[in-house]
Tab-separated table of C-alpha atoms in Angstrom:
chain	number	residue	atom	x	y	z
A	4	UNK	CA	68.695	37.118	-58.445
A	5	UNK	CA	70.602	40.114	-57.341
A	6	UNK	CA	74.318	40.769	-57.108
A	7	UNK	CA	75.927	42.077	-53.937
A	8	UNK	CA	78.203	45.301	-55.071
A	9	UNK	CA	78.749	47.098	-51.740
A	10	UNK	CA	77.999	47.443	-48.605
A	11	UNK	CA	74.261	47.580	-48.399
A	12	UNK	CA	74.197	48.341	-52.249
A	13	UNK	CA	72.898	45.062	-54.406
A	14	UNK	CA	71.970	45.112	-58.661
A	15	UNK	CA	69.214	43.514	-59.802
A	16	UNK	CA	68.458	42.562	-63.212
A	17	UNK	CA	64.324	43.279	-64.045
A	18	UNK	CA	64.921	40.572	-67.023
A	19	UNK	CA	62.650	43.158	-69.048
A	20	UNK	CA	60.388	41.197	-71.544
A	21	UNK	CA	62.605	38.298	-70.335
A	22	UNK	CA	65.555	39.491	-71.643
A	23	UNK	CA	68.173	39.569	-69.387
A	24	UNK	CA	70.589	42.676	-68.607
A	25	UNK	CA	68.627	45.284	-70.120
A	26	UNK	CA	67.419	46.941	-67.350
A	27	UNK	CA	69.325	47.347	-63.570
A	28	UNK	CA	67.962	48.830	-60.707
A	29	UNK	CA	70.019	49.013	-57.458
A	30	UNK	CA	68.679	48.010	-54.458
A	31	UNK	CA	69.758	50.581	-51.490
A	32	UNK	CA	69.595	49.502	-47.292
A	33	UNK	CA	69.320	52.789	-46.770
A	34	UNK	CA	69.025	52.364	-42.905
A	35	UNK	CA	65.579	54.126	-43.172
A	36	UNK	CA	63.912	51.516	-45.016
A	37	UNK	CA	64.563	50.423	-48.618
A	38	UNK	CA	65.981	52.630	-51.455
A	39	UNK	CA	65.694	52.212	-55.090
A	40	UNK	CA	67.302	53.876	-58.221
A	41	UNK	CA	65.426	53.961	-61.313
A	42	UNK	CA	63.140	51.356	-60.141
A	43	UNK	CA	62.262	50.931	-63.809
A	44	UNK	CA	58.267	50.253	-65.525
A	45	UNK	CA	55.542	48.375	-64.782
A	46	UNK	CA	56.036	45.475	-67.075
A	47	UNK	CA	58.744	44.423	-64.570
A	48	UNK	CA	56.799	44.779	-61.307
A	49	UNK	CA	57.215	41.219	-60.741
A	50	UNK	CA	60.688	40.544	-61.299
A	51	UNK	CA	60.770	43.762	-59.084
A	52	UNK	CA	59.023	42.082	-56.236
A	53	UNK	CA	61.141	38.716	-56.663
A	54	UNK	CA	64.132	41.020	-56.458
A	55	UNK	CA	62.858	43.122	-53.472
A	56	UNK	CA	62.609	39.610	-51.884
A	57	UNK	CA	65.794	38.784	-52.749
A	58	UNK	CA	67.363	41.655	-51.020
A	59	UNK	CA	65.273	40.607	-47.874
A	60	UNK	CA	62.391	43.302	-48.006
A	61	UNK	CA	59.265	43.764	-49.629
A	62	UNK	CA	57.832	46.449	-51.760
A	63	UNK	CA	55.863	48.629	-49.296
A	64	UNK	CA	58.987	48.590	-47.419
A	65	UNK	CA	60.555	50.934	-49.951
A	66	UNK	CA	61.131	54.620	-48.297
A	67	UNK	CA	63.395	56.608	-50.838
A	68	UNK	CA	62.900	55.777	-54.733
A	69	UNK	CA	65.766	58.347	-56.666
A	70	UNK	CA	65.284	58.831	-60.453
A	71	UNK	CA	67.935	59.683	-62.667
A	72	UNK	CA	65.585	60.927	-65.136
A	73	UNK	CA	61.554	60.435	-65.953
A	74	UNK	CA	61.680	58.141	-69.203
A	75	UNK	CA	59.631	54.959	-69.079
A	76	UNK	CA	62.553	52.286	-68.570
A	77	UNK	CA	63.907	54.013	-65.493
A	78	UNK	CA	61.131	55.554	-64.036
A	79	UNK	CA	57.687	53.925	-65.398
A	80	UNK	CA	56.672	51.896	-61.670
A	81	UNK	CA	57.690	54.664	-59.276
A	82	UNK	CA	54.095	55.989	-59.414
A	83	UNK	CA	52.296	52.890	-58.642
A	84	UNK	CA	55.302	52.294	-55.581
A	85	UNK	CA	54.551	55.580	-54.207
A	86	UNK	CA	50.237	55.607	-54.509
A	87	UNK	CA	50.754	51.849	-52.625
A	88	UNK	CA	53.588	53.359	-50.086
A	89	UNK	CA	52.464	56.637	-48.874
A	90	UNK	CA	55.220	56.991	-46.918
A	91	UNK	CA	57.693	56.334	-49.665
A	92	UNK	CA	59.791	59.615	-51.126
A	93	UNK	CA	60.110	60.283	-54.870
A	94	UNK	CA	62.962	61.765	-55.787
A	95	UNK	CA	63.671	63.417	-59.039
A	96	UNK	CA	65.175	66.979	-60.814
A	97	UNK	CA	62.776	70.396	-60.659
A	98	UNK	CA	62.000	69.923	-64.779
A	99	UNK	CA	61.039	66.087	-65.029
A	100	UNK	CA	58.794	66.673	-61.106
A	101	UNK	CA	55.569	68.389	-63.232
A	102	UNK	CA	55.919	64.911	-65.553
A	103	UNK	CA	55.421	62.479	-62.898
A	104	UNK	CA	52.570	64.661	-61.159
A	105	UNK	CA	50.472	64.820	-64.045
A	106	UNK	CA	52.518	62.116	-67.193
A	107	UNK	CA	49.783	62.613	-69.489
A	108	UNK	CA	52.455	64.661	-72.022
A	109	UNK	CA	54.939	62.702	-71.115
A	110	UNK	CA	52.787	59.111	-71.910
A	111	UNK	CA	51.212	61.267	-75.303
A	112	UNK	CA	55.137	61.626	-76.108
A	113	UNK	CA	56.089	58.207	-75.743
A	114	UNK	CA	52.797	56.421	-77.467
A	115	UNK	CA	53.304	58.275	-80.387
A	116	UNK	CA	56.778	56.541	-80.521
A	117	UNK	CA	55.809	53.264	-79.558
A	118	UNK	CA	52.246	53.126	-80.587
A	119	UNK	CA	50.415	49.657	-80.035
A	120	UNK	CA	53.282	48.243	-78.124
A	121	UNK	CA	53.301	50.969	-75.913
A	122	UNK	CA	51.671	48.995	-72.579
A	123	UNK	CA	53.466	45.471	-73.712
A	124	UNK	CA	56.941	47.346	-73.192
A	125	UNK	CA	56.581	49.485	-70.455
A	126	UNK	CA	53.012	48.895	-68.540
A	127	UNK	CA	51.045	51.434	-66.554
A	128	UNK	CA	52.511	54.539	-65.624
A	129	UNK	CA	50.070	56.361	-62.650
A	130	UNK	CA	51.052	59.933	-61.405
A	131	UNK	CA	52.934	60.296	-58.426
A	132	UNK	CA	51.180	62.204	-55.533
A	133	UNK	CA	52.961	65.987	-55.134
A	134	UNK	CA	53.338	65.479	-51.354
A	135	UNK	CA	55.458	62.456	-52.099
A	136	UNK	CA	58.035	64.455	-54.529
A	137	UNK	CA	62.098	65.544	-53.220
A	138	UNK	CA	62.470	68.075	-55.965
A	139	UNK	CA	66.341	68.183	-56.936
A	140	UNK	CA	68.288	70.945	-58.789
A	141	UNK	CA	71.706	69.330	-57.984
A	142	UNK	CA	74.063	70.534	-55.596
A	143	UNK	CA	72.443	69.071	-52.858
A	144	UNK	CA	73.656	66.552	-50.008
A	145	UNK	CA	71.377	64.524	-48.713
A	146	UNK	CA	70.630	62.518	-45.482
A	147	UNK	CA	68.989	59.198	-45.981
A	148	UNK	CA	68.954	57.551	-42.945
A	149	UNK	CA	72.829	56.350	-42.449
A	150	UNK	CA	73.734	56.935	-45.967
A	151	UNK	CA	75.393	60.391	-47.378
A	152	UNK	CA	74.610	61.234	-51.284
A	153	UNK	CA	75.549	64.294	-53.345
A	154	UNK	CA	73.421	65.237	-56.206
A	155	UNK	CA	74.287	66.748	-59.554
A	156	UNK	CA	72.511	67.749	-62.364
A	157	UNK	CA	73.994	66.046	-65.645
A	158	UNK	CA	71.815	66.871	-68.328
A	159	UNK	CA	72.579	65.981	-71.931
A	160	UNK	CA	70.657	62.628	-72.437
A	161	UNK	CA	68.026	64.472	-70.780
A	162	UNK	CA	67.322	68.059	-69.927
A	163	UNK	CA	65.923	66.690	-66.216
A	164	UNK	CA	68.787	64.267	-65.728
A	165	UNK	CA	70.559	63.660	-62.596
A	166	UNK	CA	73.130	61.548	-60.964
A	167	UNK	CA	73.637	60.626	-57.575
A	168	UNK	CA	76.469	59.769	-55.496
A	169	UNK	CA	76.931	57.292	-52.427
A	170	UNK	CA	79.428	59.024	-50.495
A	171	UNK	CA	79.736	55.760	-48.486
A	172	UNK	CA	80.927	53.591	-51.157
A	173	UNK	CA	81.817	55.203	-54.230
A	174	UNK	CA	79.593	54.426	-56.592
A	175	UNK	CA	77.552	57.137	-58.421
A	176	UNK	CA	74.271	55.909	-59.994
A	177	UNK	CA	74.571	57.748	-63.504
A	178	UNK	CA	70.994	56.316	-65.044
A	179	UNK	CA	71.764	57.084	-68.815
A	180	UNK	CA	74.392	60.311	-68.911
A	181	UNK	CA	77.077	58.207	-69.050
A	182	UNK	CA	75.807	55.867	-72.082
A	183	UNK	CA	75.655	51.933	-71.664
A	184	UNK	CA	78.221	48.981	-71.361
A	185	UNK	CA	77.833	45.290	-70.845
A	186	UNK	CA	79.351	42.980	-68.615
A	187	UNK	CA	80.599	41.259	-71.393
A	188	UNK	CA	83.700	43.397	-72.402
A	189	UNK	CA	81.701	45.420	-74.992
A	190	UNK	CA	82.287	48.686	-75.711
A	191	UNK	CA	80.820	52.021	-73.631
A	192	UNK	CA	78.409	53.488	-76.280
A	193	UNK	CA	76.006	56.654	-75.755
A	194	UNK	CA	72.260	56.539	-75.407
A	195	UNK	CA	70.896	59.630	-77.433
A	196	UNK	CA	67.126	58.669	-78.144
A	197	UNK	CA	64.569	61.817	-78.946
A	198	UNK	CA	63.701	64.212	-77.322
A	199	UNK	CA	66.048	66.471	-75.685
A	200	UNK	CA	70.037	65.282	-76.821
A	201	UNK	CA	72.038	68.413	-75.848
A	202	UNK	CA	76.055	67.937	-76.442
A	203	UNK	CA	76.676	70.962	-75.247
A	204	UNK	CA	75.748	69.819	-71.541
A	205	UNK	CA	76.853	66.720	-72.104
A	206	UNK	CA	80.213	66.836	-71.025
A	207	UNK	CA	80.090	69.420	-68.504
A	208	UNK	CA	77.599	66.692	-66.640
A	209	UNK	CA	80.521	64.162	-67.472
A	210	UNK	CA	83.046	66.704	-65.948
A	211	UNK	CA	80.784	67.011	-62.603
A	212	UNK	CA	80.505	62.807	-62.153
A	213	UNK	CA	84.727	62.903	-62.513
A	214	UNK	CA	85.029	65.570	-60.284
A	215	UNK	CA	83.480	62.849	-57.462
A	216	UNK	CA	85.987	60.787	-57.971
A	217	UNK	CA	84.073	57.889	-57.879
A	218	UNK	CA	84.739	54.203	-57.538
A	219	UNK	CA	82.530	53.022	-59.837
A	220	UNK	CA	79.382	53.954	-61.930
A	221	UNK	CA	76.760	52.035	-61.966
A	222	UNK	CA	74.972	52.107	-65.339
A	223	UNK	CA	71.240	51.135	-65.514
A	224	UNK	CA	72.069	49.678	-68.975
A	225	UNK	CA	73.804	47.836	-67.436
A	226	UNK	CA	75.555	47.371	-64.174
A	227	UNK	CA	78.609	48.492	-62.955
A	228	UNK	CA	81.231	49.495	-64.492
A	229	UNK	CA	85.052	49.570	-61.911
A	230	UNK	CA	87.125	52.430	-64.018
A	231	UNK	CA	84.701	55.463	-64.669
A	232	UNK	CA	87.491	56.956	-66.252
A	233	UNK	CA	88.335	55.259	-69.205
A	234	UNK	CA	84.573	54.255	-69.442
A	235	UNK	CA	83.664	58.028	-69.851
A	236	UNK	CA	85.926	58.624	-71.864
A	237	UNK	CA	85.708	55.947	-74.433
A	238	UNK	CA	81.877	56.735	-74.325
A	239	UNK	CA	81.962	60.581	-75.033
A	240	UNK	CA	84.413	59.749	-77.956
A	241	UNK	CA	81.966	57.670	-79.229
A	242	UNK	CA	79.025	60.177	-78.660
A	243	UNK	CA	81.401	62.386	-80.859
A	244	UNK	CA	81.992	60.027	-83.685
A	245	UNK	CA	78.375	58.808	-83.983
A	246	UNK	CA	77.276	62.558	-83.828
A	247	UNK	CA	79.596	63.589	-86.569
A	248	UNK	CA	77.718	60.484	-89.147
A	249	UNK	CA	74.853	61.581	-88.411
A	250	UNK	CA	75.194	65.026	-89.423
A	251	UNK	CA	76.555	63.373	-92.390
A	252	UNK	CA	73.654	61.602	-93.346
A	253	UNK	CA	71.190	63.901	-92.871
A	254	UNK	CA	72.924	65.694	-96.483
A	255	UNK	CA	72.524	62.646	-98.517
A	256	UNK	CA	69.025	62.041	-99.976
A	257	UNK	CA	66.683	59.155	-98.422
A	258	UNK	CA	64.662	58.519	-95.473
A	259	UNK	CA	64.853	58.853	-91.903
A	260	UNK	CA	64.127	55.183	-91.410
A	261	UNK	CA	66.713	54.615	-94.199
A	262	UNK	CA	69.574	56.220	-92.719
A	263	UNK	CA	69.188	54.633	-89.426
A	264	UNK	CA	68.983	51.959	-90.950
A	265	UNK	CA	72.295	52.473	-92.363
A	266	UNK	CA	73.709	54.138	-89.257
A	267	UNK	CA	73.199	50.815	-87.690
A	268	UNK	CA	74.422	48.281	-89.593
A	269	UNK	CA	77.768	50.425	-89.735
A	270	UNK	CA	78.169	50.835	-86.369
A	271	UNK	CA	77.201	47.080	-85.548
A	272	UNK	CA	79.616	46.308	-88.002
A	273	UNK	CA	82.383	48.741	-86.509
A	274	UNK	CA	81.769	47.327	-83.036
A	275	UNK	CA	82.364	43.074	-84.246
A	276	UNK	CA	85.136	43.965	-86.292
A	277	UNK	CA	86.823	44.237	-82.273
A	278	UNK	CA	84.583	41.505	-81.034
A	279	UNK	CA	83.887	37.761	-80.364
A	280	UNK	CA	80.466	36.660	-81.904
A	281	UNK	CA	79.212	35.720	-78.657
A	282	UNK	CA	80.128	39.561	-77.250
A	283	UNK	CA	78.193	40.992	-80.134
A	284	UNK	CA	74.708	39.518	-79.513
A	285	UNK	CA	74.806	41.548	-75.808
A	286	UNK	CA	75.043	44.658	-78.115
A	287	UNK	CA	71.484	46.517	-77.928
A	288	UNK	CA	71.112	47.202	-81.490
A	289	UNK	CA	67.601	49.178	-81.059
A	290	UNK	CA	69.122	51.457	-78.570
A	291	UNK	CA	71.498	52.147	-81.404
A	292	UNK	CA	68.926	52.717	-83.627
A	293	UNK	CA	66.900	55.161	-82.197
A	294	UNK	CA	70.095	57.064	-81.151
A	295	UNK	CA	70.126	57.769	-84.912
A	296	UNK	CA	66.599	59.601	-84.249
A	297	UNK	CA	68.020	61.645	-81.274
A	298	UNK	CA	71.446	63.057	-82.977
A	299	UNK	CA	69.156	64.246	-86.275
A	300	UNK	CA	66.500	65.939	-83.957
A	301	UNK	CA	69.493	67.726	-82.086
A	302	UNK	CA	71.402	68.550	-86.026
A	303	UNK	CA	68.559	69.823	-87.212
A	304	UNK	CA	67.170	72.169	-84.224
A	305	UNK	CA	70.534	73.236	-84.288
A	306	UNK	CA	71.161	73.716	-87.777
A	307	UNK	CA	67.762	75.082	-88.800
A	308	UNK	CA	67.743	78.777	-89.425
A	309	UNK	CA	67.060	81.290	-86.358
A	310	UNK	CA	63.254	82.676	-86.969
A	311	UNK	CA	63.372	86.800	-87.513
A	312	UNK	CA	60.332	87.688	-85.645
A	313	UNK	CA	58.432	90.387	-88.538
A	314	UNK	CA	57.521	93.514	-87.257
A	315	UNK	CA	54.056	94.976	-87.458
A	316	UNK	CA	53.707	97.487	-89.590
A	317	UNK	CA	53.364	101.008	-87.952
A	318	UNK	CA	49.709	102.727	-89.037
A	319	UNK	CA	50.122	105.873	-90.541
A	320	UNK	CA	49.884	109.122	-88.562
């Protein structure tokens, strides 16, 4: 089923491994065929076609698919949409473009994390032909048949991130820089997995998303959210507070798997103590989890000691 937001603008849930708002992709009448943002993996082409349907189209009627960034829950399909769709345009930012041309680091990356669940969670993920690619910096304005978008970069989740806005409506499709949220009244929280968490471009990237103005924000974790304000906000405090524990716990003795094991139960703890029992189960307590993982990586790259590089040692005269 998908949910009208705007005009031409609809949200679809891809019900990933049947479980329902984890995953959004908006469905775009672009006025030059069918648009998609973060189309999401494999593992939910069908739910993708039933949407598709839904909307009134079919898949090789999609002409414009925009990526906020390359990981495998937003952008895992878009290869397979493009190889059946020649005529279909893959947008996505300069730094995650090589990735989707040739994903074999990217797919190396991401098995070593999820190892034999790897192709139950996310499916196939099949290059995307070079001619097909709209390589983005940010900055740019784009035409798509009747619709207007602006493009900015907003890295911090991700060093290729981007976010797009629909000059039309209002709504700026912010993938993963501006965390997750629920329609359930549950907190904004961040979404800092591994690789490439960098707080120091995170809230510029926030900065550039208020400086639209916008509407809304539609999150693909999940939906929209009506005051982008106080959402950003409440989420970058967060993204403060969790960062600040897990420095913390990186100086008291244990294991990784230990302390986000611990980082988890506190926070799930923090976030009932403000909630009914039936908010808290909508609460994505993995996501929390590996956000853990992503905060250390970024403590300790930036805590570790700068290399001296040794100089050779001159050979006598």
């Amino acid at each position: 089923m998908i949910v009208p937001l705007h005009a031409g603008v609809a949200l679809g849930d891809l019900q990933h491994l049947g479980r329902p708002e984890a995953i959004a992709v908006a469905l775009i009448d672009t006025g030059d065929g069918l648009g998609l943002v973060d189309p999401g993996p494999s593992s939910c082409r069908e739910a993708l076609e039933g949407l598709v349907a839904d909307f009134g189209a079919r898949l090789d009627d999609v002409r414009h698919v925009f990526l906020t960034h390359i990981h495998l829950d937003h952008a895992g399909i878009a290869g397979s949409l493009a190889q059946a769709t020649p005529r279909a345009r893959v947008y996505v930012h300069e730094r995650g473009a090589p990735h989707l041309v040739d994903p074999t680091r990217l797919l190396d990356s991401a098995r070593r994390i999820y190892g034999a669940e790897m192709d139950r969670l996310w499916g196939e993920f099949l290059p995307v032909p070079v001619d097909q690619l709209v390589v983005l910096q940010g900055g740019e304005r784009l035409s798509v048949g009747t619709r207007r978008w602006r493009v900015a970069a907003t890295p911090g989740h991700a060093v290729h991130h981007v976010a797009y806005l629909d000059e039309h409506v209002g709504v700026v499709f912010t993938g993963d820089v501006t965390g997750e949220a629920t329609q359930h009244g549950t907190p904004a929280l961040p979404v800092t997995p591994p690789p490439d968490i960098d707080l120091e471009a995170w809230r510029p990237s926030l900065d550039r998303i208020l400086e639209w103005r916008p509407e809304s924000l539609f999150l693909t974790h999940f939906g929209e959210v009506r005051d982008p304000h106080r959402h950003i906000e409440e989420m970058w405090k967060r993204l403060l507070e969790w960062s600040d524990t897990v420095r913390a716990s990186l100086e008291h003795p244990g294991s990784d798997d230990a302390r986000a094991d611990r980082f988890l139960e506190e926070q799930v703890d923090a976030l009932a103590s403000g909630l009914e029992p039936e908010q808290v189960k909508w609460i994505e307590q993995d996501a929390i989890r590996s956000s853990w993982f992503g905060l250390a990586r970024y403590w300790r790259k930036k805590l570790a000691p700068p290399v001296v590089p040794v100089a050779a040692p001159v050979p006598p005269a």
